[in-house]
Amino acid sequence: MKTLPEHLRFTTGHCRFGGLLLAVSDDGVAAILLGDEDAAMVADLQQRFPSATLKQDSKGLEQDMQALLAYVDHPLGRLQLQRPLAARGSEFQKRVWAELSRIPAGQTITYTELARRVGNPAAVRAVAGACAANPLAMVVPCHRVLRSDGGISGYRWGVDRKLRLIELERELAAGSGA
């Protein structure tokens, strides 16, 4: 298992969903976080990587932040960053995140169906936990997961954001003929 990064460079920006934080390690993009205030997103980053030294690097990460902001405004297709994604998590979490990445924009899935797709139908709560632990907001689209009755449930970055993300993706997907 890889060790957690000792150093993370980060930058913040602002999009239609509020604040956005991009953090990179030597391995690649370690976190993409949403929030209301920069300080709260930096605190979230430090909590996720408690032993890491954080350094703000707005200039060095400017191109990737611009690509991320463009993706947030139009989340269809793939995010084009200069670095690979390097999310850390358990093997189970990574399986959940990989399966989430297969759900097209504008579509949703239930936690129950997601658990079935990762090969463990009884692991609905563990799947929900993997969604909550997701360090790559929007890129790993945990916002596309709904309750079994089709209702909106918890979202690490707020239920209102989840609903707005789903609505935006459905609107864009309908307009693109996807």
GROMACS .gro file of N, CA and C in nm:
model
  534
    1MET      N    1   0.083  -0.119   0.000
    1MET     CA    2   0.000   0.000   0.000
    1MET      C    3   0.087   0.125   0.000
    2LYS      N    4   0.047   0.223  -0.079
    2LYS     CA    5   0.122   0.348  -0.085
    2LYS      C    6   0.110   0.424   0.046
    3THR      N    7   0.217   0.496   0.079
    3THR     CA    8   0.211   0.581   0.196
    3THR      C    9   0.144   0.712   0.157
    4LEU      N   10   0.089   0.778   0.256
    4LEU     CA   11   0.025   0.906   0.231
    4LEU      C   12   0.131   1.010   0.196
    5PRO      N   13   0.096   1.107   0.115
    5PRO     CA   14   0.195   1.208   0.075
    5PRO      C   15   0.240   1.293   0.194
    6GLU      N   16   0.367   1.329   0.193
    6GLU     CA   17   0.418   1.416   0.297
    6GLU      C   18   0.397   1.562   0.262
    7HIS      N   19   0.387   1.591   0.132
    7HIS     CA   20   0.372   1.730   0.087
    7HIS      C   21   0.258   1.737  -0.014
    8LEU      N   22   0.172   1.833   0.004
    8LEU     CA   23   0.065   1.859  -0.091
    8LEU      C   24   0.069   2.006  -0.130
    9ARG      N   25   0.065   2.030  -0.258
    9ARG     CA   26   0.049   2.167  -0.309
    9ARG      C   27  -0.098   2.183  -0.343
   10PHE      N   28  -0.153   2.300  -0.317
   10PHE     CA   29  -0.295   2.320  -0.343
   10PHE      C   30  -0.321   2.461  -0.393
   11THR      N   31  -0.438   2.475  -0.453
   11THR     CA   32  -0.489   2.605  -0.491
   11THR      C   33  -0.640   2.601  -0.478
   12THR      N   34  -0.699   2.719  -0.471
   12THR     CA   35  -0.844   2.727  -0.462
   12THR      C   36  -0.897   2.815  -0.575
   13GLY      N   37  -1.021   2.792  -0.606
   13GLY     CA   38  -1.091   2.872  -0.706
   13GLY      C   39  -1.239   2.875  -0.669
   14HIS      N   40  -1.315   2.940  -0.753
   14HIS     CA   41  -1.458   2.950  -0.725
   14HIS      C   42  -1.537   2.921  -0.852
   15CYS      N   43  -1.643   2.843  -0.834
   15CYS     CA   44  -1.725   2.797  -0.945
   15CYS      C   45  -1.872   2.815  -0.908
   16ARG      N   46  -1.960   2.769  -0.995
   16ARG     CA   47  -2.104   2.784  -0.971
   16ARG      C   48  -2.151   2.709  -0.847
   17PHE      N   49  -2.071   2.617  -0.795
   17PHE     CA   50  -2.108   2.539  -0.678
   17PHE      C   51  -2.039   2.588  -0.551
   18GLY      N   52  -1.971   2.701  -0.557
   18GLY     CA   53  -1.901   2.757  -0.443
   18GLY      C   54  -1.751   2.747  -0.462
   19GLY      N   55  -1.682   2.717  -0.353
   19GLY     CA   56  -1.537   2.705  -0.358
   19GLY      C   57  -1.493   2.570  -0.410
   20LEU      N   58  -1.373   2.569  -0.465
   20LEU     CA   59  -1.316   2.449  -0.523
   20LEU      C   60  -1.168   2.446  -0.483
   21LEU      N   61  -1.122   2.332  -0.434
   21LEU     CA   62  -0.982   2.317  -0.395
   21LEU      C   63  -0.922   2.201  -0.473
   22LEU      N   64  -0.805   2.223  -0.529
   22LEU     CA   65  -0.730   2.123  -0.603
   22LEU      C   66  -0.599   2.101  -0.528
   23ALA      N   67  -0.570   1.974  -0.492
   23ALA     CA   68  -0.445   1.942  -0.422
   23ALA      C   69  -0.372   1.832  -0.497
   24VAL      N   70  -0.239   1.849  -0.509
   24VAL     CA   71  -0.158   1.750  -0.579
   24VAL      C   72  -0.041   1.707  -0.491
   25SER      N   73  -0.004   1.581  -0.511
   25SER     CA   74   0.116   1.526  -0.448
   25SER      C   75   0.212   1.494  -0.561
   26ASP      N   76   0.324   1.432  -0.529
   26ASP     CA   77   0.418   1.390  -0.633
   26ASP      C   78   0.355   1.287  -0.726
   27ASP      N   79   0.256   1.212  -0.677
   27ASP     CA   80   0.190   1.107  -0.756
   27ASP      C   81   0.085   1.160  -0.852
   28GLY      N   82   0.028   1.277  -0.822
   28GLY     CA   83  -0.079   1.331  -0.904
   28GLY      C   84  -0.182   1.401  -0.820
   29VAL      N   85  -0.305   1.411  -0.872
   29VAL     CA   86  -0.412   1.482  -0.804
   29VAL      C   87  -0.461   1.397  -0.687
   30ALA      N   88  -0.441   1.449  -0.567
   30ALA     CA   89  -0.479   1.377  -0.445
   30ALA      C   90  -0.618   1.414  -0.397
   31ALA      N   91  -0.662   1.537  -0.427
   31ALA     CA   92  -0.793   1.580  -0.379
   31ALA      C   93  -0.850   1.691  -0.465
   32ILE      N   94  -0.982   1.685  -0.482
   32ILE     CA   95  -1.061   1.793  -0.540
   32ILE      C   96  -1.179   1.807  -0.445
   33LEU      N   97  -1.185   1.920  -0.376
   33LEU     CA   98  -1.286   1.940  -0.273
   33LEU      C   99  -1.376   2.057  -0.306
   34LEU      N  100  -1.500   2.048  -0.264
   34LEU     CA  101  -1.596   2.158  -0.277
   34LEU      C  102  -1.621   2.214  -0.138
   35GLY      N  103  -1.660   2.340  -0.131
   35GLY     CA  104  -1.692   2.401  -0.002
   35GLY      C  105  -1.742   2.541  -0.017
   36ASP      N  106  -1.769   2.603   0.096
   36ASP     CA  107  -1.820   2.740   0.095
   36ASP      C  108  -1.710   2.843   0.116
   37GLU      N  109  -1.607   2.805   0.192
   37GLU     CA  110  -1.499   2.898   0.224
   37GLU      C  111  -1.364   2.829   0.203
   38ASP      N  112  -1.267   2.906   0.155
   38ASP     CA  113  -1.133   2.850   0.132
   38ASP      C  114  -1.075   2.788   0.259
   39ALA      N  115  -1.088   2.859   0.371
   39ALA     CA  116  -1.029   2.810   0.496
   39ALA      C  117  -1.089   2.675   0.536
   40ALA      N  118  -1.218   2.658   0.517
   40ALA     CA  119  -1.284   2.531   0.551
   40ALA      C  120  -1.236   2.419   0.459
   41MET      N  121  -1.214   2.450   0.330
   41MET     CA  122  -1.164   2.347   0.238
   41MET      C  123  -1.021   2.308   0.273
   42VAL      N  124  -0.938   2.405   0.310
   42VAL     CA  125  -0.800   2.375   0.350
   42VAL      C  126  -0.801   2.290   0.478
   43ALA      N  127  -0.890   2.322   0.572
   43ALA     CA  128  -0.902   2.242   0.695
   43ALA      C  129  -0.945   2.099   0.661
   44ASP      N  130  -1.038   2.084   0.565
   44ASP     CA  131  -1.082   1.951   0.521
   44ASP      C  132  -0.964   1.875   0.461
   45LEU      N  133  -0.884   1.942   0.379
   45LEU     CA  134  -0.766   1.880   0.319
   45LEU      C  135  -0.669   1.833   0.427
   46GLN      N  136  -0.644   1.919   0.527
   46GLN     CA  137  -0.551   1.882   0.633
   46GLN      C  138  -0.604   1.765   0.715
   47GLN      N  139  -0.736   1.760   0.735
   47GLN     CA  140  -0.796   1.648   0.808
   47GLN      C  141  -0.783   1.517   0.730
   48ARG      N  142  -0.797   1.524   0.598
   48ARG     CA  143  -0.784   1.405   0.514
   48ARG      C  144  -0.640   1.355   0.508
   49PHE      N  145  -0.545   1.447   0.517
   49PHE     CA  146  -0.402   1.415   0.509
   49PHE      C  147  -0.332   1.476   0.631
   50PRO      N  148  -0.356   1.421   0.750
   50PRO     CA  149  -0.309   1.486   0.873
   50PRO      C  150  -0.157   1.498   0.885
   51SER      N  151  -0.081   1.412   0.821
   51SER     CA  152   0.064   1.421   0.833
   51SER      C  153   0.128   1.500   0.719
   52ALA      N  154   0.048   1.549   0.627
   52ALA     CA  155   0.103   1.621   0.512
   52ALA      C  156   0.132   1.767   0.544
   53THR      N  157   0.236   1.817   0.481
   53THR     CA  158   0.266   1.960   0.483
   53THR      C  159   0.194   2.020   0.364
   54LEU      N  160   0.114   2.122   0.388
   54LEU     CA  161   0.038   2.187   0.281
   54LEU      C  162   0.107   2.315   0.238
   55LYS      N  163   0.109   2.337   0.106
   55LYS     CA  164   0.169   2.460   0.054
   55LYS      C  165   0.079   2.512  -0.057
   56GLN      N  166   0.036   2.636  -0.043
   56GLN     CA  167  -0.045   2.696  -0.148
   56GLN      C  168   0.044   2.725  -0.268
   57ASP      N  169  -0.005   2.688  -0.388
   57ASP     CA  170   0.073   2.704  -0.511
   57ASP      C  171  -0.022   2.742  -0.625
   58SER      N  172  -0.080   2.859  -0.615
   58SER     CA  173  -0.178   2.902  -0.715
   58SER      C  174  -0.116   2.913  -0.853
   59LYS      N  175   0.005   2.965  -0.862
   59LYS     CA  176   0.069   2.982  -0.992
   59LYS      C  177   0.106   2.848  -1.055
   60GLY      N  178   0.164   2.758  -0.977
   60GLY     CA  179   0.207   2.629  -1.029
   60GLY      C  180   0.093   2.538  -1.070
   61LEU      N  181  -0.025   2.560  -1.013
   61LEU     CA  182  -0.142   2.475  -1.042
   61LEU      C  183  -0.248   2.548  -1.124
   62GLU      N  184  -0.212   2.663  -1.176
   62GLU     CA  185  -0.309   2.747  -1.248
   62GLU      C  186  -0.373   2.675  -1.367
   63GLN      N  187  -0.293   2.607  -1.450
   63GLN     CA  188  -0.349   2.539  -1.567
   63GLN      C  189  -0.447   2.430  -1.528
   64ASP      N  190  -0.410   2.351  -1.429
   64ASP     CA  191  -0.500   2.244  -1.385
   64ASP      C  192  -0.626   2.302  -1.323
   65MET      N  193  -0.615   2.411  -1.248
   65MET     CA  194  -0.734   2.472  -1.189
   65MET      C  195  -0.825   2.525  -1.299
   66GLN      N  196  -0.769   2.585  -1.404
   66GLN     CA  197  -0.852   2.635  -1.514
   66GLN      C  198  -0.924   2.519  -1.583
   67ALA      N  199  -0.854   2.407  -1.604
   67ALA     CA  200  -0.917   2.289  -1.664
   67ALA      C  201  -1.027   2.235  -1.574
   68LEU      N  202  -1.003   2.234  -1.444
   68LEU     CA  203  -1.103   2.186  -1.348
   68LEU      C  204  -1.225   2.277  -1.347
   69LEU      N  205  -1.204   2.407  -1.348
   69LEU     CA  206  -1.317   2.501  -1.350
   69LEU      C  207  -1.400   2.485  -1.478
   70ALA      N  208  -1.335   2.464  -1.591
   70ALA     CA  209  -1.407   2.442  -1.716
   70ALA      C  210  -1.489   2.313  -1.709
   71TYR      N  211  -1.433   2.210  -1.648
   71TYR     CA  212  -1.504   2.083  -1.632
   71TYR      C  213  -1.625   2.099  -1.540
   72VAL      N  214  -1.608   2.173  -1.433
   72VAL     CA  215  -1.718   2.194  -1.339
   72VAL      C  216  -1.835   2.263  -1.408
   73ASP      N  217  -1.806   2.355  -1.497
   73ASP     CA  218  -1.912   2.426  -1.570
   73ASP      C  219  -1.978   2.337  -1.675
   74HIS      N  220  -1.906   2.238  -1.724
   74HIS     CA  221  -1.958   2.151  -1.830
   74HIS      C  222  -1.908   2.009  -1.806
   75PRO      N  223  -1.965   1.938  -1.705
   75PRO     CA  224  -1.909   1.808  -1.663
   75PRO      C  225  -1.947   1.690  -1.751
   76LEU      N  226  -1.933   1.706  -1.880
   76LEU     CA  227  -1.951   1.594  -1.972
   76LEU      C  228  -1.813   1.559  -2.026
   77GLY      N  229  -1.790   1.435  -2.056
   77GLY     CA  230  -1.659   1.394  -2.108
   77GLY      C  231  -1.559   1.377  -1.996
   78ARG      N  232  -1.432   1.390  -2.030
   78ARG     CA  233  -1.324   1.367  -1.934
   78ARG      C  234  -1.257   1.497  -1.895
   79LEU      N  235  -1.214   1.500  -1.773
   79LEU     CA  236  -1.136   1.611  -1.722
   79LEU      C  237  -0.993   1.598  -1.774
   80GLN      N  238  -0.942   1.703  -1.833
   80GLN     CA  239  -0.807   1.701  -1.891
   80GLN      C  240  -0.710   1.777  -1.800
   81LEU      N  241  -0.641   1.703  -1.715
   81LEU     CA  242  -0.542   1.763  -1.626
   81LEU      C  243  -0.402   1.723  -1.671
   82GLN      N  244  -0.303   1.800  -1.625
   82GLN     CA  245  -0.164   1.769  -1.657
   82GLN      C  246  -0.111   1.653  -1.574
   83ARG      N  247  -0.184   1.617  -1.469
   83ARG     CA  248  -0.139   1.514  -1.377
   83ARG      C  249  -0.241   1.401  -1.371
   84PRO      N  250  -0.198   1.282  -1.338
   84PRO     CA  251  -0.295   1.172  -1.320
   84PRO      C  252  -0.371   1.187  -1.188
   85LEU      N  253  -0.484   1.120  -1.179
   85LEU     CA  254  -0.557   1.116  -1.053
   85LEU      C  255  -0.486   1.018  -0.961
   86ALA      N  256  -0.471   1.054  -0.835
   86ALA     CA  257  -0.399   0.970  -0.740
   86ALA      C  258  -0.472   0.965  -0.606
   87ALA      N  259  -0.599   0.929  -0.610
   87ALA     CA  260  -0.679   0.921  -0.488
   87ALA      C  261  -0.633   0.804  -0.403
   88ARG      N  262  -0.626   0.827  -0.275
   88ARG     CA  263  -0.590   0.721  -0.183
   88ARG      C  264  -0.714   0.667  -0.115
   89GLY      N  265  -0.719   0.535  -0.103
   89GLY     CA  266  -0.830   0.471  -0.036
   89GLY      C  267  -0.807   0.322  -0.029
   90SER      N  268  -0.897   0.253   0.037
   90SER     CA  269  -0.888   0.108   0.045
   90SER      C  270  -0.920   0.048  -0.092
   91GLU      N  271  -0.890  -0.079  -0.107
   91GLU     CA  272  -0.923  -0.146  -0.233
   91GLU      C  273  -1.073  -0.142  -0.260
   92PHE      N  274  -1.153  -0.160  -0.155
   92PHE     CA  275  -1.299  -0.153  -0.172
   92PHE      C  276  -1.341  -0.013  -0.217
   93GLN      N  277  -1.289   0.090  -0.152
   93GLN     CA  278  -1.322   0.227  -0.193
   93GLN      C  279  -1.285   0.251  -0.339
   94LYS      N  280  -1.167   0.206  -0.378
   94LYS     CA  281  -1.124   0.226  -0.517
   94LYS      C  282  -1.215   0.153  -0.615
   95ARG      N  283  -1.266   0.035  -0.578
   95ARG     CA  284  -1.362  -0.036  -0.664
   95ARG      C  285  -1.491   0.045  -0.677
   96VAL      N  286  -1.538   0.100  -0.566
   96VAL     CA  287  -1.659   0.182  -0.569
   96VAL      C  288  -1.635   0.305  -0.656
   97TRP      N  289  -1.523   0.372  -0.637
   97TRP     CA  290  -1.494   0.493  -0.714
   97TRP      C  291  -1.480   0.463  -0.863
   98ALA      N  292  -1.419   0.350  -0.895
   98ALA     CA  293  -1.406   0.311  -1.037
   98ALA      C  294  -1.544   0.285  -1.097
   99GLU      N  295  -1.630   0.219  -1.024
   99GLU     CA  296  -1.765   0.192  -1.075
   99GLU      C  297  -1.844   0.322  -1.091
  100LEU      N  298  -1.828   0.413  -0.996
  100LEU     CA  299  -1.895   0.544  -1.007
  100LEU      C  300  -1.852   0.617  -1.134
  101SER      N  301  -1.727   0.605  -1.168
  101SER     CA  302  -1.673   0.674  -1.286
  101SER      C  303  -1.731   0.621  -1.415
  102ARG      N  304  -1.796   0.505  -1.411
  102ARG     CA  305  -1.859   0.448  -1.530
  102ARG      C  306  -2.002   0.498  -1.552
  103ILE      N  307  -2.057   0.568  -1.454
  103ILE     CA  308  -2.194   0.619  -1.466
  103ILE      C  309  -2.190   0.747  -1.548
  104PRO      N  310  -2.259   0.749  -1.662
  104PRO     CA  311  -2.255   0.868  -1.747
  104PRO      C  312  -2.320   0.990  -1.682
  105ALA      N  313  -2.271   1.107  -1.716
  105ALA     CA  314  -2.331   1.231  -1.669
  105ALA      C  315  -2.478   1.234  -1.708
  106GLY      N  316  -2.560   1.279  -1.617
  106GLY     CA  317  -2.703   1.287  -1.642
  106GLY      C  318  -2.778   1.163  -1.597
  107GLN      N  319  -2.706   1.060  -1.557
  107GLN     CA  320  -2.770   0.937  -1.508
  107GLN      C  321  -2.738   0.920  -1.360
  108THR      N  322  -2.822   0.844  -1.292
  108THR     CA  323  -2.801   0.816  -1.151
  108THR      C  324  -2.812   0.666  -1.125
  109ILE      N  325  -2.774   0.626  -1.006
  109ILE     CA  326  -2.776   0.487  -0.963
  109ILE      C  327  -2.811   0.486  -0.815
  110THR      N  328  -2.864   0.377  -0.764
  110THR     CA  329  -2.891   0.368  -0.621
  110THR      C  330  -2.769   0.307  -0.550
  111TYR      N  331  -2.762   0.330  -0.420
  111TYR     CA  332  -2.657   0.269  -0.340
  111TYR      C  333  -2.665   0.117  -0.350
  112THR      N  334  -2.786   0.064  -0.352
  112THR     CA  335  -2.807  -0.081  -0.361
  112THR      C  336  -2.752  -0.135  -0.492
  113GLU      N  337  -2.782  -0.068  -0.602
  113GLU     CA  338  -2.731  -0.112  -0.733
  113GLU      C  339  -2.579  -0.099  -0.739
  114LEU      N  340  -2.526   0.006  -0.681
  114LEU     CA  341  -2.381   0.025  -0.680
  114LEU      C  342  -2.314  -0.087  -0.601
  115ALA      N  343  -2.371  -0.125  -0.488
  115ALA     CA  344  -2.316  -0.236  -0.410
  115ALA      C  345  -2.318  -0.365  -0.492
  116ARG      N  346  -2.426  -0.388  -0.565
  116ARG     CA  347  -2.435  -0.507  -0.650
  116ARG      C  348  -2.326  -0.502  -0.758
  117ARG      N  349  -2.306  -0.387  -0.819
  117ARG     CA  350  -2.208  -0.374  -0.927
  117ARG      C  351  -2.065  -0.396  -0.880
  118VAL      N  352  -2.036  -0.364  -0.754
  118VAL     CA  353  -1.899  -0.387  -0.705
  118VAL      C  354  -1.884  -0.526  -0.646
  119GLY      N  355  -1.987  -0.609  -0.663
  119GLY     CA  356  -1.977  -0.749  -0.626
  119GLY      C  357  -2.010  -0.782  -0.481
  120ASN      N  358  -2.072  -0.688  -0.410
  120ASN     CA  359  -2.107  -0.713  -0.270
  120ASN      C  360  -2.243  -0.652  -0.240
  121PRO      N  361  -2.352  -0.718  -0.281
  121PRO     CA  362  -2.486  -0.662  -0.266
  121PRO      C  363  -2.525  -0.624  -0.123
  122ALA      N  364  -2.464  -0.688  -0.025
  122ALA     CA  365  -2.497  -0.658   0.115
  122ALA      C  366  -2.421  -0.537   0.169
  123ALA      N  367  -2.332  -0.481   0.093
  123ALA     CA  368  -2.243  -0.376   0.142
  123ALA      C  369  -2.295  -0.235   0.113
  124VAL      N  370  -2.425  -0.215   0.123
  124VAL     CA  371  -2.482  -0.084   0.090
  124VAL      C  372  -2.424   0.026   0.179
  125ARG      N  373  -2.414   0.000   0.308
  125ARG     CA  374  -2.357   0.102   0.399
  125ARG      C  375  -2.209   0.128   0.370
  126ALA      N  376  -2.136   0.023   0.338
  126ALA     CA  377  -1.994   0.040   0.304
  126ALA      C  378  -1.979   0.121   0.175
  127VAL      N  379  -2.070   0.099   0.081
  127VAL     CA  380  -2.069   0.178  -0.043
  127VAL      C  381  -2.095   0.325  -0.010
  128ALA      N  382  -2.193   0.350   0.075
  128ALA     CA  383  -2.222   0.488   0.116
  128ALA      C  384  -2.101   0.550   0.184
  129GLY      N  385  -2.031   0.471   0.266
  129GLY     CA  386  -1.910   0.520   0.331
  129GLY      C  387  -1.799   0.552   0.232
  130ALA      N  388  -1.786   0.469   0.128
  130ALA     CA  389  -1.686   0.495   0.025
  130ALA      C  390  -1.720   0.624  -0.050
  131CYS      N  391  -1.848   0.646  -0.074
  131CYS     CA  392  -1.889   0.771  -0.140
  131CYS      C  393  -1.853   0.892  -0.051
  132ALA      N  394  -1.879   0.880   0.078
  132ALA     CA  395  -1.849   0.990   0.171
  132ALA      C  396  -1.699   1.016   0.181
  133ALA      N  397  -1.617   0.912   0.162
  133ALA     CA  398  -1.472   0.927   0.171
  133ALA      C  399  -1.408   0.974   0.040
  134ASN      N  400  -1.485   0.982  -0.066
  134ASN     CA  401  -1.434   1.021  -0.197
  134ASN      C  402  -1.357   1.153  -0.190
  135PRO      N  403  -1.229   1.154  -0.228
  135PRO     CA  404  -1.152   1.278  -0.224
  135PRO      C  405  -1.155   1.358  -0.354
  136LEU      N  406  -1.226   1.307  -0.456
  136LEU     CA  407  -1.224   1.373  -0.587
  136LEU      C  408  -1.365   1.415  -0.628
  137ALA      N  409  -1.412   1.523  -0.568
  137ALA     CA  410  -1.546   1.573  -0.596
  137ALA      C  411  -1.567   1.588  -0.746
  138MET      N  412  -1.681   1.549  -0.792
  138MET     CA  413  -1.727   1.557  -0.930
  138MET      C  414  -1.653   1.464  -1.024
  139VAL      N  415  -1.523   1.451  -1.012
  139VAL     CA  416  -1.445   1.365  -1.101
  139VAL      C  417  -1.480   1.219  -1.074
  140VAL      N  418  -1.491   1.183  -0.947
  140VAL     CA  419  -1.549   1.056  -0.906
  140VAL      C  420  -1.691   1.095  -0.863
  141PRO      N  421  -1.789   1.071  -0.949
  141PRO     CA  422  -1.922   1.133  -0.933
  141PRO      C  423  -2.013   1.066  -0.831
  142CYS      N  424  -1.976   1.074  -0.703
  142CYS     CA  425  -2.060   1.016  -0.600
  142CYS      C  426  -2.193   1.090  -0.588
  143HIS      N  427  -2.202   1.208  -0.648
  143HIS     CA  428  -2.331   1.280  -0.647
  143HIS      C  429  -2.436   1.209  -0.732
  144ARG      N  430  -2.396   1.114  -0.814
  144ARG     CA  431  -2.490   1.041  -0.900
  144ARG      C  432  -2.556   0.923  -0.830
  145VAL      N  433  -2.533   0.908  -0.699
  145VAL     CA  434  -2.589   0.796  -0.624
  145VAL      C  435  -2.708   0.845  -0.541
  146LEU      N  436  -2.820   0.773  -0.555
  146LEU     CA  437  -2.944   0.808  -0.486
  146LEU      C  438  -2.988   0.696  -0.392
  147ARG      N  439  -3.083   0.729  -0.305
  147ARG     CA  440  -3.144   0.627  -0.218
  147ARG      C  441  -3.223   0.529  -0.304
  148SER      N  442  -3.260   0.418  -0.247
  148SER     CA  443  -3.333   0.315  -0.323
  148SER      C  444  -3.470   0.363  -0.369
  149ASP      N  445  -3.526   0.464  -0.301
  149ASP     CA  446  -3.655   0.518  -0.345
  149ASP      C  447  -3.638   0.631  -0.446
  150GLY      N  448  -3.513   0.655  -0.489
  150GLY     CA  449  -3.485   0.758  -0.588
  150GLY      C  450  -3.464   0.896  -0.529
  151GLY      N  451  -3.474   0.908  -0.397
  151GLY     CA  452  -3.457   1.037  -0.332
  151GLY      C  453  -3.312   1.077  -0.315
  152ILE      N  454  -3.294   1.206  -0.296
  152ILE     CA  455  -3.161   1.262  -0.270
  152ILE      C  456  -3.125   1.232  -0.125
  153SER      N  457  -3.005   1.183  -0.104
  153SER     CA  458  -2.959   1.156   0.032
  153SER      C  459  -2.830   1.234   0.055
  154GLY      N  460  -2.763   1.203   0.163
  154GLY     CA  461  -2.643   1.274   0.201
  154GLY      C  462  -2.539   1.288   0.091
  155TYR      N  463  -2.462   1.393   0.102
  155TYR     CA  464  -2.353   1.420   0.009
  155TYR      C  465  -2.246   1.493   0.087
  156ARG      N  466  -2.125   1.448   0.076
  156ARG     CA  467  -2.013   1.503   0.152
  156ARG      C  468  -2.006   1.656   0.145
  157TRP      N  469  -2.044   1.710   0.031
  157TRP     CA  470  -2.034   1.855   0.010
  157TRP      C  471  -2.170   1.923   0.009
  158GLY      N  472  -2.271   1.860   0.068
  158GLY     CA  473  -2.403   1.921   0.084
  158GLY      C  474  -2.506   1.869  -0.014
  159VAL      N  475  -2.623   1.841   0.038
  159VAL     CA  476  -2.733   1.787  -0.043
  159VAL      C  477  -2.775   1.886  -0.151
  160ASP      N  478  -2.773   2.016  -0.121
  160ASP     CA  479  -2.810   2.116  -0.221
  160ASP      C  480  -2.714   2.109  -0.340
  161ARG      N  481  -2.585   2.098  -0.314
  161ARG     CA  482  -2.488   2.085  -0.423
  161ARG      C  483  -2.514   1.959  -0.505
  162LYS      N  484  -2.545   1.849  -0.436
  162LYS     CA  485  -2.572   1.723  -0.504
  162LYS      C  486  -2.689   1.740  -0.601
  163LEU      N  487  -2.795   1.799  -0.554
  163LEU     CA  488  -2.913   1.820  -0.639
  163LEU      C  489  -2.879   1.910  -0.757
  164ARG      N  490  -2.806   2.018  -0.733
  164ARG     CA  491  -2.769   2.110  -0.842
  164ARG      C  492  -2.676   2.043  -0.943
  165LEU      N  493  -2.585   1.958  -0.897
  165LEU     CA  494  -2.496   1.884  -0.988
  165LEU      C  495  -2.575   1.789  -1.077
  166ILE      N  496  -2.667   1.715  -1.016
  166ILE     CA  497  -2.750   1.622  -1.093
  166ILE      C  498  -2.833   1.698  -1.197
  167GLU      N  499  -2.892   1.808  -1.155
  167GLU     CA  500  -2.974   1.888  -1.248
  167GLU      C  501  -2.890   1.941  -1.363
  168LEU      N  502  -2.771   1.994  -1.335
  168LEU     CA  503  -2.683   2.045  -1.440
  168LEU      C  504  -2.647   1.934  -1.538
  169GLU      N  505  -2.606   1.819  -1.487
  169GLU     CA  506  -2.566   1.710  -1.575
  169GLU      C  507  -2.683   1.661  -1.661
  170ARG      N  508  -2.800   1.653  -1.602
  170ARG     CA  509  -2.917   1.609  -1.682
  170ARG      C  510  -2.948   1.710  -1.791
  171GLU      N  511  -2.939   1.836  -1.757
  171GLU     CA  512  -2.964   1.941  -1.857
  171GLU      C  513  -2.862   1.936  -1.971
  172LEU      N  514  -2.736   1.923  -1.936
  172LEU     CA  515  -2.630   1.917  -2.038
  172LEU      C  516  -2.640   1.790  -2.122
  173ALA      N  517  -2.668   1.676  -2.056
  173ALA     CA  518  -2.679   1.549  -2.128
  173ALA      C  519  -2.798   1.553  -2.224
  174ALA      N  520  -2.909   1.612  -2.181
  174ALA     CA  521  -3.028   1.622  -2.269
  174ALA      C  522  -2.998   1.712  -2.390
  175GLY      N  523  -2.922   1.818  -2.365
  175GLY     CA  524  -2.888   1.911  -2.472
  175GLY      C  525  -2.787   1.857  -2.571
  176SER      N  526  -2.706   1.760  -2.526
  176SER     CA  527  -2.603   1.705  -2.614
  176SER      C  528  -2.652   1.581  -2.688
  177GLY      N  529  -2.772   1.536  -2.653
  177GLY     CA  530  -2.824   1.415  -2.717
  177GLY      C  531  -2.765   1.288  -2.658
  178ALA      N  532  -2.694   1.302  -2.543
  178ALA     CA  533  -2.631   1.185  -2.478
  178ALA      C  534  -2.735   1.098  -2.410
   0.00000   0.00000   0.00000
